[in-house]
Coordinates of C-alpha atoms in Angstrom, one line a residue:
X1 CA 1.4 -6.8 25.2
X2 CA 0.8 -4.7 22.2
X3 CA 3.1 -1.8 21.2
X4 CA 1.6 1.2 19.6
X5 CA 2.7 2.0 16.1
X6 CA 4.2 5.4 17.0
X7 CA 6.1 4.0 20.0
X8 CA 7.6 1.3 17.8
X9 CA 8.6 3.9 15.2
X10 CA 10.0 6.2 17.8
X11 CA 12.2 3.5 19.4
X12 CA 13.4 2.2 16.0
X13 CA 14.3 5.7 14.7
X14 CA 16.1 6.5 18.0
X15 CA 18.1 3.3 17.8
X16 CA 19.0 4.0 14.1
X17 CA 20.2 7.5 14.9
X18 CA 22.1 6.2 18.0
X19 CA 23.9 3.6 15.9
X20 CA 24.6 6.3 13.3
X21 CA 26.1 8.6 16.0
X22 CA 28.2 5.7 17.3
X23 CA 29.5 4.8 13.9
X24 CA 30.3 8.5 13.2
X25 CA 32.1 8.7 16.6
X26 CA 34.2 5.6 15.9
X27 CA 35.1 7.1 12.5
X28 CA 36.1 10.4 14.1
X29 CA 38.1 8.5 16.8
X30 CA 40.0 6.6 14.1
X31 CA 40.6 9.8 12.2
X32 CA 41.8 11.6 15.3
X33 CA 44.2 8.7 16.0
X34 CA 45.6 8.8 12.4
X35 CA 46.1 12.6 12.6
X36 CA 47.8 12.4 16.0
X37 CA 50.1 9.6 14.9
X38 CA 50.9 11.4 11.7
X39 CA 51.9 14.5 13.7
X40 CA 54.1 12.4 15.9
X41 CA 55.6 10.7 12.9
X42 CA 56.4 14.1 11.3
X43 CA 58.3 15.2 14.4
X44 CA 60.4 12.1 14.5
X45 CA 61.0 12.1 10.7
X46 CA 62.4 15.6 10.9
X47 CA 64.5 14.5 13.9
X48 CA 65.8 11.5 11.8
X49 CA 66.7 13.9 8.9
X50 CA 68.5 16.3 11.3
X51 CA 70.5 13.5 12.9
X52 CA 71.4 12.2 9.5
X53 CA 72.7 15.6 8.6
X54 CA 74.8 15.7 11.7
X55 CA 76.3 12.3 11.0
X56 CA 77.0 13.2 7.4
X57 CA 78.7 16.5 8.2
X58 CA 80.1 15.6 11.6
X59 CA 78.4 18.8 12.8
X60 CA 77.9 19.8 16.4
X61 CA 75.0 18.3 18.2
X62 CA 75.7 14.7 17.2
X63 CA 75.8 13.8 20.8
X64 CA 72.0 14.4 21.0
X65 CA 71.5 11.3 18.9
X66 CA 72.6 9.2 21.9
X67 CA 70.0 10.9 24.0
X68 CA 66.9 10.7 21.8
X69 CA 67.5 7.8 19.4
X70 CA 66.9 4.3 20.8
X71 CA 68.7 2.5 17.9
X72 CA 70.8 3.6 14.9
X73 CA 72.3 1.4 12.3
X74 CA 74.2 2.8 9.3
X75 CA 74.7 0.3 6.4
X76 CA 76.5 0.5 3.1
X77 CA 74.2 0.6 0.2
X78 CA 76.6 -1.5 -1.9
X79 CA 77.2 -4.5 0.3
X80 CA 74.8 -3.9 3.3
X81 CA 77.8 -3.9 5.7
X82 CA 77.1 -2.2 9.0
X83 CA 79.4 0.8 9.3
X84 CA 78.1 2.4 12.4
X85 CA 75.7 1.2 15.2
X86 CA 74.2 2.9 18.1
X87 CA 72.2 0.8 20.7
X88 CA 70.8 -2.6 19.9
X89 CA 69.6 -3.3 16.4
X90 CA 65.9 -3.9 16.1
X91 CA 64.7 -6.1 13.3
X92 CA 61.1 -6.7 14.6
X93 CA 59.5 -4.2 12.3
X94 CA 57.4 -6.4 9.9
X95 CA 56.0 -3.7 7.7
X96 CA 55.7 0.0 8.0
X97 CA 57.3 2.3 10.5
X98 CA 55.5 1.4 13.7
X99 CA 56.1 -1.5 16.1
X100 CA 54.4 -2.4 19.4
X101 CA 56.5 -4.5 21.8
X102 CA 55.7 -5.8 25.3
X103 CA 58.5 -5.1 27.8
X104 CA 58.2 -5.7 31.5
X105 CA 54.5 -6.2 31.3
X106 CA 53.9 -2.9 29.4
X107 CA 53.5 -2.1 25.8
X108 CA 56.0 0.2 24.1
X109 CA 55.7 1.8 20.7
X110 CA 58.7 2.3 18.4
X111 CA 58.9 4.3 15.1
X112 CA 61.5 3.5 12.4
X113 CA 62.8 5.9 9.7
X114 CA 65.4 5.1 7.0
X115 CA 67.3 8.1 5.6
X116 CA 70.0 8.0 2.9
X117 CA 73.3 9.7 3.6
X118 CA 77.0 9.7 2.7
X119 CA 79.1 8.4 5.6
X120 CA 82.9 8.5 5.3
X121 CA 82.5 9.0 1.5
X122 CA 80.4 5.9 1.3
X123 CA 76.7 5.8 0.2
X124 CA 74.8 4.5 3.1
X125 CA 71.3 4.3 4.6
X126 CA 70.8 5.2 8.2
X127 CA 67.9 3.4 10.1
X128 CA 66.7 5.4 13.1
X129 CA 64.4 3.8 15.7
X130 CA 62.8 6.1 18.3
X131 CA 60.9 5.1 21.4
X132 CA 57.4 6.8 21.1
X133 CA 55.9 5.2 24.2
X134 CA 55.4 8.5 26.0
X135 CA 53.8 10.1 23.0
X136 CA 51.6 7.1 22.6
X137 CA 50.5 7.4 26.3
X138 CA 49.6 11.0 25.6
X139 CA 47.6 9.9 22.5
X140 CA 45.8 7.2 24.5
X141 CA 44.8 9.7 27.2
X142 CA 43.5 12.1 24.5
X143 CA 41.6 9.2 22.9
X144 CA 40.0 8.2 26.2
X145 CA 38.8 11.8 26.8
X146 CA 37.5 12.0 23.3
X147 CA 35.6 8.7 23.7
X148 CA 34.1 9.9 27.0
X149 CA 32.9 13.1 25.5
X150 CA 31.6 11.1 22.5
X151 CA 29.7 8.8 24.7
X152 CA 28.1 11.7 26.6
X153 CA 27.2 13.3 23.2
X154 CA 25.7 10.0 21.9
X155 CA 23.6 9.6 25.1
X156 CA 22.4 13.2 24.9
X157 CA 21.8 13.0 21.2
X158 CA 19.8 9.7 21.6
X159 CA 17.6 11.3 24.3
X160 CA 17.1 14.4 22.3
X161 CA 16.3 12.3 19.2
X162 CA 13.7 10.3 21.2
X163 CA 12.0 13.4 22.5
X164 CA 11.9 15.1 19.0
X165 CA 10.7 12.0 17.2
X166 CA 8.1 11.3 19.8
X167 CA 6.8 14.9 19.5
X168 CA 6.8 14.5 15.7
X169 CA 4.8 11.3 15.9
X170 CA 2.4 12.6 18.5
X171 CA -0.4 13.1 15.8
X172 CA 0.0 9.4 14.9
X173 CA -0.6 8.5 18.5
X174 CA -3.8 10.6 18.6
X175 CA -4.9 9.1 15.3
X176 CA -4.3 5.6 16.6
X177 CA -6.3 6.4 19.7
X178 CA -9.2 7.8 17.7
X179 CA -9.2 4.8 15.3
X180 CA -9.2 2.5 18.4
X181 CA -12.4 4.1 19.6
X182 CA -14.2 3.5 16.3
X183 CA -17.1 1.0 16.3
X184 CA -20.4 0.5 14.6
X185 CA -22.1 2.8 17.2
X186 CA -20.0 5.9 16.6
X187 CA -18.8 5.4 13.0
X188 CA -21.4 8.0 12.0
X189 CA -19.8 10.7 14.2
X190 CA -16.2 9.8 15.0
X191 CA -13.6 11.1 12.5
X192 CA -9.9 11.9 12.7
X193 CA -8.9 15.5 13.5
X194 CA -6.9 17.2 10.8
X195 CA -6.3 20.4 12.6
X196 CA -2.7 21.2 13.5
X197 CA -1.2 18.2 11.7
X198 CA 1.6 18.4 9.1
X199 CA 0.8 18.1 5.4
X200 CA 1.7 14.4 5.1
X201 CA -0.2 13.4 8.2
X202 CA -3.1 15.6 7.2
X203 CA -3.3 13.8 3.9
X204 CA -3.3 10.5 5.7
X205 CA -6.0 11.6 8.2
X206 CA -8.1 12.9 5.3
X207 CA -7.7 9.6 3.4
X208 CA -8.8 7.6 6.5
X209 CA -11.8 9.9 7.0
X210 CA -12.8 9.4 3.4
X211 CA -12.4 5.6 3.9
X212 CA -14.6 5.8 7.0
X213 CA -17.2 7.8 5.0
X214 CA -17.2 5.0 2.4
X215 CA -17.5 2.4 5.1
X216 CA -20.4 4.2 6.7
X217 CA -22.2 4.5 3.3
X218 CA -21.6 0.8 2.7
X219 CA -22.8 -0.1 6.2
X220 CA -25.9 2.0 5.8
X221 CA -26.5 0.5 2.3
X222 CA -26.2 -3.0 3.8
X223 CA -28.6 -2.2 6.6
X224 CA -31.1 -0.8 4.2
X225 CA -30.6 -3.8 1.9
X226 CA -31.3 -6.2 4.7
X227 CA -34.3 -4.2 5.9
X228 CA -35.8 -4.0 2.4
X229 CA -35.1 -7.7 1.7
X230 CA -36.7 -8.6 5.0
X231 CA -39.7 -6.5 4.1
X232 CA -40.0 -8.1 0.6
X233 CA -39.8 -11.6 2.1
X234 CA -42.3 -10.8 4.9
X235 CA -45.2 -10.3 2.5
X236 CA -45.1 -13.7 0.7
X237 CA -44.4 -15.4 4.0
X238 CA -47.5 -13.8 5.5
X239 CA -49.5 -14.8 2.5
X240 CA -48.2 -18.4 2.8
X241 CA -49.1 -18.5 6.5
X242 CA -52.5 -17.1 5.9
X243 CA -53.4 -19.7 3.2
X244 CA -51.9 -22.5 5.2
X245 CA -54.2 -21.6 8.1
X246 CA -57.1 -21.4 5.7
X247 CA -56.3 -24.9 4.4
X248 CA -56.1 -26.2 7.9
X249 CA -59.5 -24.9 8.7
X250 CA -61.6 -25.4 5.5
X251 CA -59.3 -26.6 2.7
X252 CA -60.0 -30.3 3.2
X253 CA -63.8 -29.9 2.7
X254 CA -64.1 -26.8 0.4
X255 CA -62.6 -27.5 -3.0
X256 CA -62.8 -23.8 -4.0
X257 CA -60.7 -22.8 -0.9
X258 CA -58.3 -25.6 -1.7
X259 CA -57.8 -24.5 -5.3
X260 CA -57.4 -20.9 -4.3
X261 CA -54.9 -21.7 -1.6
X262 CA -52.8 -24.0 -3.8
X263 CA -52.7 -21.4 -6.5
X264 CA -51.8 -18.6 -4.1
X265 CA -49.1 -20.7 -2.5
X266 CA -47.6 -21.6 -5.8
X267 CA -47.6 -18.0 -6.9
X268 CA -46.0 -16.7 -3.7
X269 CA -43.4 -19.5 -3.7
X270 CA -42.4 -18.6 -7.3
X271 CA -42.2 -15.0 -6.2
X272 CA -40.0 -15.9 -3.3
X273 CA -37.8 -18.1 -5.5
X274 CA -37.3 -15.2 -7.9
X275 CA -36.5 -12.8 -5.1
X276 CA -34.0 -15.3 -3.5
X277 CA -32.3 -15.8 -6.9
X278 CA -32.0 -12.1 -7.4
X279 CA -30.6 -11.6 -3.9
X280 CA -28.0 -14.4 -4.5
X281 CA -27.0 -12.7 -7.7
X282 CA -26.4 -9.4 -5.9
X283 CA -24.6 -11.2 -3.1
X284 CA -22.2 -12.9 -5.6
X285 CA -21.5 -9.5 -7.1
X286 CA -20.8 -8.0 -3.6
X287 CA -18.3 -10.8 -3.0
X288 CA -16.8 -10.3 -6.5
X289 CA -17.8 -13.8 -7.4
X290 CA -19.8 -12.9 -10.5
X291 CA -17.9 -14.6 -13.3
X292 CA -18.8 -13.9 -17.0
X293 CA -18.3 -16.6 -19.6
X294 CA -17.4 -14.2 -22.4
X295 CA -17.3 -15.2 -26.0
X296 CA -17.9 -13.7 -29.4
X297 CA -21.5 -13.8 -30.6
X298 CA -24.0 -11.9 -32.7
X299 CA -26.3 -9.8 -30.6
X300 CA -28.9 -9.8 -33.3
X301 CA -29.6 -13.5 -32.6
X302 CA -30.2 -12.8 -29.0
X303 CA -32.6 -9.9 -29.9
X304 CA -34.6 -12.2 -32.2
X305 CA -34.8 -14.9 -29.5
X306 CA -36.2 -12.3 -27.0
X307 CA -38.7 -11.0 -29.6
X308 CA -40.1 -14.5 -30.0
X309 CA -40.3 -15.1 -26.2
X310 CA -42.2 -11.8 -25.7
X311 CA -44.6 -12.5 -28.5
X312 CA -45.6 -15.8 -26.7
X313 CA -45.5 -14.4 -23.2
X314 CA -47.3 -11.1 -23.9
X315 CA -49.8 -11.5 -26.7
X316 CA -51.8 -8.5 -25.5
X317 CA -49.0 -6.1 -26.4
X318 CA -47.9 -5.0 -29.8
X319 CA -44.4 -6.4 -30.0
X320 CA -42.2 -4.9 -32.8
X321 CA -38.6 -5.2 -33.9
X322 CA -38.2 -2.5 -36.6
X323 CA -34.3 -2.8 -36.8
X324 CA -32.2 -5.8 -36.1
X325 CA -28.7 -5.3 -37.5
X326 CA -26.0 -7.9 -37.1
X327 CA -23.5 -6.8 -34.4
X328 CA -20.8 -9.1 -33.0
X329 CA -19.9 -8.4 -29.4
X330 CA -17.6 -10.0 -26.9
X331 CA -19.5 -10.9 -23.7
X332 CA -21.5 -13.4 -21.7
X333 CA -24.4 -14.3 -24.0
X334 CA -26.8 -15.5 -21.2
X335 CA -26.0 -12.6 -18.9
X336 CA -26.7 -10.0 -21.5
X337 CA -29.8 -11.8 -22.6
X338 CA -30.9 -11.7 -18.9
X339 CA -30.2 -8.0 -18.7
X340 CA -32.2 -7.1 -21.8
X341 CA -35.1 -9.4 -20.6
X342 CA -35.3 -7.2 -17.5
X343 CA -36.0 -4.1 -19.7
X344 CA -38.6 -6.1 -21.7
X345 CA -40.3 -7.5 -18.5
X346 CA -40.6 -3.9 -17.1
X347 CA -42.0 -2.7 -20.5
X348 CA -44.7 -5.4 -20.2
X349 CA -45.4 -4.5 -16.5
X350 CA -45.8 -0.8 -17.1
X351 CA -47.8 -0.9 -20.3
X352 CA -51.5 -1.7 -20.9
X353 CA -53.2 -4.0 -23.4
X354 CA -52.7 -2.7 -26.9
X355 CA -49.6 -0.6 -26.1
X356 CA -46.5 -1.0 -28.3
X357 CA -43.1 -2.4 -27.2
X358 CA -40.2 -1.9 -29.7
X359 CA -37.0 -3.9 -29.5
X360 CA -34.1 -3.0 -31.9
X361 CA -30.4 -3.7 -32.4
X362 CA -28.1 -1.3 -34.3
X363 CA -24.4 -0.6 -35.0
X364 CA -23.7 2.9 -33.7
X365 CA -20.2 4.5 -33.6
X366 CA -18.3 1.2 -33.1
X367 CA -20.8 -0.1 -30.5
X368 CA -23.8 -2.4 -30.4
X369 CA -26.9 -0.4 -29.3
X370 CA -30.0 -2.3 -28.1
X371 CA -33.1 -0.2 -27.5
X372 CA -36.3 -1.2 -25.6
X373 CA -39.0 1.4 -26.0
X374 CA -42.6 1.3 -24.9
X375 CA -45.7 3.6 -24.9
X376 CA -46.7 2.8 -21.4
X377 CA -46.9 4.6 -18.0
X378 CA -43.5 6.3 -18.2
X379 CA -41.7 8.0 -15.3
X380 CA -41.4 11.3 -13.7
X381 CA -38.1 13.1 -13.7
X382 CA -37.6 12.7 -9.9
X383 CA -38.2 9.0 -10.2
X384 CA -35.6 8.4 -12.9
X385 CA -32.7 9.3 -10.6
X386 CA -33.3 6.2 -8.4
X387 CA -34.6 3.6 -10.7
X388 CA -31.3 1.5 -10.6
X389 CA -31.3 1.4 -6.8
X390 CA -32.2 -1.8 -5.1
X391 CA -35.9 -2.3 -4.1
X392 CA -36.7 1.0 -5.7
X393 CA -40.4 1.4 -6.6
X394 CA -41.7 4.8 -7.8
X395 CA -44.6 6.4 -6.0
X396 CA -46.6 6.5 -9.2
X397 CA -46.7 2.7 -9.4
X398 CA -47.4 2.0 -5.8
X399 CA -50.9 0.7 -5.3
X400 CA -51.3 -0.3 -9.0
X401 CA -51.0 -4.0 -8.2
X402 CA -47.9 -4.3 -10.4
X403 CA -45.7 -7.2 -9.4
X404 CA -42.0 -6.9 -8.8
X405 CA -39.3 -6.5 -6.2
X406 CA -37.4 -3.5 -7.5
X407 CA -34.2 -5.5 -8.1
X408 CA -34.3 -6.1 -11.9
X409 CA -32.8 -2.8 -13.1
X410 CA -30.1 -3.1 -10.4
X411 CA -29.1 -6.5 -11.7
X412 CA -29.3 -5.3 -15.3
X413 CA -26.9 -2.4 -14.6
X414 CA -24.4 -4.8 -12.9
X415 CA -24.4 -7.0 -16.0
X416 CA -24.0 -4.0 -18.4
X417 CA -21.3 -2.5 -16.2
X418 CA -19.5 -5.8 -16.3
X419 CA -19.3 -5.5 -20.1
X420 CA -18.1 -1.9 -20.0
X421 CA -21.4 -0.8 -21.4
X422 CA -23.7 2.2 -20.7
X423 CA -27.4 2.6 -20.2
X424 CA -29.3 5.7 -21.3
X425 CA -32.9 6.3 -20.1
X426 CA -35.5 8.5 -21.7
X427 CA -38.9 8.8 -20.3
X428 CA -42.0 11.0 -20.3
X429 CA -44.8 10.5 -17.7
X430 CA -47.8 8.8 -19.3
X431 CA -46.1 8.7 -22.7
X432 CA -43.7 5.8 -22.2
X433 CA -40.0 5.0 -21.6
X434 CA -36.9 4.0 -23.6
X435 CA -33.9 2.1 -22.3
X436 CA -30.9 2.3 -24.7
X437 CA -28.0 -0.1 -23.9
X438 CA -24.6 0.5 -25.6
X439 CA -22.1 -2.3 -25.5
X440 CA -18.6 -1.6 -27.0
X441 CA -17.4 -3.9 -29.7
X442 CA -14.0 -4.9 -28.4
X443 CA -11.2 -5.7 -30.8
X444 CA -10.4 -9.3 -31.3
X445 CA -10.6 -12.2 -33.8

């Protein structure tokens, strides 16, 4: 059986306060006992002093000692000789002035007081012992009444505390019920109510609502990602199925059909492999399993390597590298090379034969700045806002038979962000685009 959070808190707080009330009651009970015994002690102390005065001056009223004093022993201070005795001497007082003694099955309380006096011209000490049993019975009766009222108060206080705490935690109960109703079907509409709540609970409810908003956005992004990935995979699969059917019908006899089918299958398989690798890269990032093997290296070397690659792979473009300054950075060499290659591949895709692609590396304001600039198709302003989204393809390039899945820039941004870098984009439709990557040169070595 599960216990709701607010019920558990209510019970615990009620128990804590009940224990606090009981401890406070026990303390007050002890304090009351001490005060009452002190008041009784003061009365008998004054009686002992008065009796000592009567003994010393042989004044009238000395007979009252026989009526109120249980035991009286007068000793000489010099030799401890007993000079006067009244009643039976009691030597059972271990320490202090109080003594409990069981007599006839009942407990009796005695109080002892020692008073100095001069008795028959001899310095003496008089030890008075009084029977305080009746006073103790009265104190016990008062203590019992006090404990009864205290118990009533604790029960009432515990009940009142439970009611008040339960009322105070009522918003938590409502929040718990609302959270319990949340699922994938109503996450778009169900939110915690913040009306009428206290400041602290209102802040908590607002924080939970913001968390639900982020969860909804992540869920929608995941749904869109799966949908778009499925769409991207559907096309090559359809092509593979079509050419497989063509091979089954005519491929064995028609060599042209066989060559065309094999070439198409190889092309689509390569495209699917690239797409799957990109999806795995993004998946590792989502699971925070995207490690970077960082080291110190010269970015200029990477830029020169990429320049040579692009010259071989795209001999129809005018590849230039006007500036290549040495710039040591701390990062993952292969990952950064992959990110810059994305910008170069896009530059090749969105340019025509004879267009210019410029790759440069500079030291700017304590950072390494890599620029990839082309004179190709360019982008419209409204398209630039979403170019780093997954599977994004601008309307201006749809239908132009330009290969790609729309994942490259998203991956490049993840790599640059993982190196605390920034990407600046400048573009003009039909005039070309420029991607400027800035990577900070961290201190070290």
